[in-house]
Amino acid sequence: MALLLKDIKLGDNIVKKVLFEKHIDFINDYGQDENNYDYGMTDYLRVSGMYWGLTALELMNSEPVQGKDKIVEYIKQCQDPQSGGLSACIGHDPHILHTLSAIQILVMYDRLAAIDIEGVVRYIQGLQQSDGSFAGDKWGEIDTRFSFCAVNALSLLKKMDVIDIEKAVEFVASCKNFDGGFGSRPLSESHAGLIYCCVGFLSITNRLDIIDQDTLAWWLCERQLPSGGLNGRPEKLPDVCYSWWVLSSLAILGRLHWIDTEALKTFIFACQDTETGGFADRPGDVADPFHTLFGLAGLSLLGYDSIQKVNPTYCMPQHVIDKQELKPQRLN
């Protein structure tokens, strides 16, 4: 039985430019009301949400209206004095995802001295398992996302030597599938988000030789649908966030030119909310900082004028990575 191709139909009145002022206002206004229901319901991802919004502002050559000092002070209060890890919100348990987000913000603002760096390093080091994998937190979930978070954060801190990199690489390599893609664990389904994490991990550890370059690039290119948008797996709808997960991987693999870039630009433009600002997952849905960052970052990789150049491995402004003197591996 043939599989049905899932896709969406784009409207006719697409604004084919980035509405910078609206997006800047959207990010600056988002989550400012502490009495709002949505504010309380998003405690569990607040620091990561800050990374999405603040990086989006940086790519748009703007700064947060509340000032950087207030942001840094909040992050400082999210560090657990015992484990050294950082949490999504004050009083929550630390997790490697939010630890990375906090580090990225502080590196972007050149404010690493605000937290206990050695505590962070000990926390990440302690999450590595005997097989080279990383747990996300003390509860022990294993995922290749966490391997990427570990080497991403430690490379930004210039502390990669505290983990067993060879074992870490062996674990990620064991998650490679017959289609060239990677999953969350060995024998798990290939997924564009996890492929980005594994490709990014191998880019930082200088082991892109493990990848079947053209096989993986072809699988990624097959994620483009007639609408121009990209999905994360076969038979799924397009989502603007895959404009990052897929494009960044293709950029690292040297195969960005294998997709229809103009069609993808049109899809990303269509996901803008022309009234409130921000990008949604698909046209007509509610905008949020997550999709706003990855829509802008995708357009940056596609060479859109007036958006800062983004680094495809770190999802941070390229000038920040240059200042850190980091040179993640890329293929031709």
XYZ file of C-alpha atoms in Angstrom:
332
model
C 0.000 0.000 0.000
C 1.417 3.404 -1.001
C 2.151 5.949 1.680
C 0.358 9.288 1.485
C 2.544 12.385 1.292
C 1.595 14.735 4.120
C 2.004 18.421 3.404
C 0.276 21.786 3.668
C -0.847 24.291 1.064
C 0.598 27.776 1.314
C -1.564 30.859 0.888
C -1.214 33.372 -1.924
C -0.440 36.496 0.111
C 2.930 35.623 1.644
C 5.072 38.536 2.847
C 8.457 37.593 1.428
C 10.644 39.529 3.835
C 11.531 39.340 7.517
C 9.377 41.613 9.677
C 12.219 42.540 12.026
C 10.463 45.177 14.123
C 7.486 42.916 14.811
C 9.721 39.970 15.730
C 11.852 42.080 18.062
C 8.743 43.383 19.822
C 7.332 39.846 20.002
C 10.432 38.477 21.728
C 10.757 41.418 24.105
C 7.102 41.190 25.139
C 7.017 37.393 25.449
C 6.749 36.020 28.983
C 7.067 39.355 30.769
C 3.842 39.059 32.772
C 4.559 36.801 35.762
C 0.826 36.643 36.572
C 0.040 35.185 33.152
C -1.070 31.530 33.033
C 1.417 30.723 30.287
C 4.261 32.153 32.369
C 3.648 29.687 35.183
C 3.119 26.772 32.820
C 6.499 27.292 31.133
C 8.688 27.240 34.250
C 10.083 23.871 33.184
C 11.821 25.369 30.115
C 12.393 29.010 31.089
C 16.193 29.176 30.706
C 16.071 27.361 27.370
C 13.275 29.723 26.341
C 15.532 32.622 27.269
C 18.250 31.182 25.025
C 15.820 30.913 22.089
C 14.557 34.458 22.482
C 17.872 36.137 23.301
C 19.697 34.401 20.446
C 16.908 35.444 18.085
C 17.375 39.051 19.215
C 21.129 38.780 18.726
C 20.679 37.448 15.177
C 18.407 40.428 14.504
C 21.071 42.834 15.854
C 18.919 43.779 18.842
C 19.194 43.594 22.633
C 16.706 42.649 25.364
C 14.716 45.570 26.736
C 15.125 44.368 30.338
C 18.911 44.592 30.086
C 21.572 41.910 30.227
C 22.349 42.314 33.947
C 18.875 41.179 34.954
C 19.142 38.133 32.686
C 22.552 37.160 34.046
C 21.340 37.540 37.638
C 18.400 35.223 36.947
C 20.684 32.564 35.426
C 23.008 32.850 38.411
C 20.114 31.965 40.714
C 19.369 28.854 38.635
C 22.702 27.206 39.473
C 22.450 24.394 41.999
C 25.231 24.963 44.563
C 25.576 21.248 45.281
C 25.695 19.651 41.825
C 26.877 22.714 39.889
C 24.280 22.202 37.155
C 21.747 24.779 36.063
C 17.993 24.396 36.038
C 15.224 25.738 33.841
C 13.869 27.891 36.646
C 14.847 28.977 40.150
C 14.248 26.107 42.571
C 14.006 23.385 39.908
C 16.320 20.399 39.497
C 19.333 20.989 37.207
C 19.435 19.406 33.743
C 22.075 19.327 31.023
C 19.698 20.918 28.481
C 19.251 24.048 30.561
C 22.875 23.998 31.651
C 23.867 24.315 27.991
C 21.310 27.070 27.352
C 22.645 29.045 30.313
C 26.245 28.630 29.159
C 25.338 29.773 25.644
C 23.675 32.925 26.953
C 26.578 33.757 29.261
C 29.144 33.163 26.517
C 27.114 35.356 24.147
C 27.105 38.120 26.759
C 30.715 37.484 27.879
C 29.539 36.911 31.455
C 30.734 33.394 32.326
C 32.337 34.695 35.513
C 28.843 35.155 36.976
C 28.536 31.428 37.768
C 30.673 28.645 39.248
C 32.281 27.249 36.087
C 34.130 24.449 37.870
C 30.818 23.364 39.351
C 29.293 23.189 35.868
C 32.238 21.159 34.594
C 31.948 18.661 37.480
C 28.211 18.363 36.856
C 28.614 17.521 33.160
C 31.546 15.201 33.826
C 29.452 13.309 36.368
C 26.688 12.666 33.835
C 28.890 10.559 31.539
C 28.139 6.842 31.745
C 30.473 3.852 31.395
C 29.449 3.307 27.749
C 30.330 6.909 26.889
C 26.737 8.175 26.775
C 25.403 11.031 28.898
C 22.411 11.185 31.187
C 20.316 14.322 31.116
C 20.210 14.646 34.892
C 20.390 12.624 38.085
C 17.352 10.561 37.048
C 19.377 8.842 34.328
C 17.596 9.307 30.964
C 20.056 8.581 28.129
C 19.810 10.386 24.786
C 22.196 11.567 22.060
C 20.831 15.074 22.675
C 22.665 14.988 25.986
C 25.919 13.874 24.342
C 25.697 16.958 22.135
C 24.849 19.219 25.074
C 27.863 17.910 26.982
C 30.489 18.543 24.297
C 28.823 21.793 23.215
C 28.964 23.253 26.734
C 32.419 21.882 27.559
C 33.903 23.156 24.297
C 32.512 26.630 25.027
C 34.121 26.378 28.469
C 37.350 24.956 26.977
C 37.099 21.923 29.270
C 36.666 19.020 26.817
C 39.497 17.100 28.458
C 37.423 16.237 31.544
C 35.345 13.592 29.708
C 36.221 10.383 27.869
C 35.790 11.679 24.323
C 36.697 8.374 22.665
C 33.954 6.506 24.553
C 31.519 9.361 23.907
C 32.194 9.084 20.168
C 31.753 5.310 20.276
C 28.290 5.720 21.787
C 27.147 8.253 19.184
C 28.559 6.067 16.406
C 26.512 3.136 17.770
C 23.350 5.206 17.174
C 23.921 5.446 13.401
C 21.279 3.719 11.266
C 21.255 2.011 7.848
C 19.795 5.171 6.256
C 22.767 7.247 7.397
C 20.762 8.966 10.108
C 20.985 8.850 13.890
C 18.510 8.195 16.671
C 18.340 8.935 20.370
C 19.898 5.599 21.304
C 21.153 2.493 19.455
C 18.415 1.029 17.179
C 16.218 4.125 17.576
C 14.563 5.721 14.540
C 16.432 8.396 12.597
C 15.098 11.874 13.278
C 16.298 15.225 11.895
C 16.576 16.808 15.349
C 18.701 13.964 16.651
C 20.731 13.920 13.456
C 21.628 17.563 14.113
C 22.689 16.642 17.654
C 24.896 13.773 16.446
C 26.333 15.664 13.481
C 26.992 18.640 15.758
C 28.603 16.340 18.330
C 30.884 14.827 15.676
C 31.665 18.295 14.309
C 32.864 19.448 17.748
C 34.830 16.242 18.408
C 36.362 16.346 14.909
C 34.969 12.926 13.952
C 32.759 13.621 10.944
C 34.574 10.709 9.257
C 32.046 8.445 10.997
C 29.225 9.844 8.860
C 28.116 8.409 5.513
C 28.140 11.902 4.024
C 26.078 11.522 0.849
C 23.715 8.891 2.260
C 22.811 11.113 5.205
C 22.634 14.268 3.073
C 20.208 12.546 0.695
C 17.990 11.442 3.608
C 17.970 15.025 4.854
C 17.126 16.415 1.409
C 14.178 14.029 1.202
C 12.685 15.913 4.131
C 11.713 18.744 1.766
C 8.075 18.672 0.702
C 6.291 20.292 -2.271
C 5.360 23.259 -0.020
C 9.082 23.944 0.355
C 9.031 23.164 4.070
C 11.036 20.449 5.799
C 9.829 17.680 8.070
C 11.743 15.701 10.676
C 10.816 12.185 9.561
C 9.053 10.578 6.592
C 5.273 11.113 6.428
C 5.264 14.047 8.846
C 4.057 17.591 8.223
C 6.616 20.353 7.605
C 7.678 22.452 10.581
C 9.741 25.629 10.485
C 12.080 24.352 13.225
C 13.426 21.775 10.757
C 14.634 24.721 8.715
C 17.348 24.604 11.375
C 17.768 20.913 12.223
C 17.992 19.857 8.568
C 19.786 22.897 7.126
C 22.448 23.051 9.840
C 23.301 19.383 9.301
C 23.481 19.898 5.536
C 25.693 22.943 6.070
C 28.109 20.927 8.227
C 28.065 18.146 5.609
C 28.760 20.603 2.778
C 25.481 19.755 1.038
C 23.336 22.831 1.696
C 22.962 23.355 -2.048
C 21.135 20.034 -2.421
C 17.754 21.491 -1.466
C 15.459 24.071 -3.100
C 16.476 27.108 -1.067
C 13.985 29.540 -2.613
C 11.047 27.228 -1.870
C 12.226 26.843 1.726
C 12.578 30.615 2.153
C 8.980 31.038 0.987
C 7.783 28.440 3.517
C 9.663 30.155 6.357
C 8.256 33.561 5.381
C 4.762 32.054 5.401
C 5.230 30.988 9.042
C 5.612 34.594 10.230
C 2.741 36.108 12.174
C 2.306 39.401 10.366
C 0.161 40.842 13.162
C 1.875 39.887 16.421
C 5.326 39.028 15.125
C 7.194 35.764 15.724
C 7.303 32.544 13.730
C 5.032 29.524 14.197
C 5.638 25.893 13.278
C 3.306 26.227 10.282
C 1.368 29.082 8.670
C -1.611 30.173 10.767
C -0.457 28.574 14.030
C 0.544 30.449 17.194
C 4.036 31.957 17.148
C 6.593 31.221 19.883
C 10.291 31.984 20.629
C 11.412 28.417 19.755
C 10.201 28.583 16.161
C 11.176 32.241 15.888
C 14.829 31.442 16.591
C 14.969 28.483 14.237
C 13.127 30.299 11.472
C 15.619 33.174 11.671
C 18.593 30.807 11.993
C 17.408 28.881 8.945
C 17.160 32.099 6.934
C 20.657 33.017 8.135
C 22.037 29.761 6.741
C 20.250 30.579 3.488
C 22.112 33.896 3.355
C 19.281 36.306 4.155
C 20.508 39.902 4.391
C 20.365 41.728 7.744
C 20.374 38.530 9.840
C 23.682 37.854 11.539
C 25.604 34.838 10.302
C 24.830 31.834 12.493
C 27.226 28.992 13.250
C 25.616 25.700 12.088
C 27.187 23.617 14.857
C 26.443 25.814 17.874
C 23.328 27.762 16.792
C 24.972 30.928 18.040
C 26.101 34.044 16.170
C 29.273 33.260 14.220
C 31.112 36.250 15.703
C 30.647 34.733 19.191
C 32.155 31.423 18.082
C 35.029 33.256 16.377
C 35.719 35.159 19.605
C 35.874 31.848 21.473
C 38.382 30.674 18.848
C 36.347 27.541 18.180
C 36.594 25.833 14.803
C 34.144 22.912 14.634
C 34.814 20.535 11.764
C 32.881 20.885 8.495
C 32.970 18.819 5.301
C 33.289 20.057 1.728
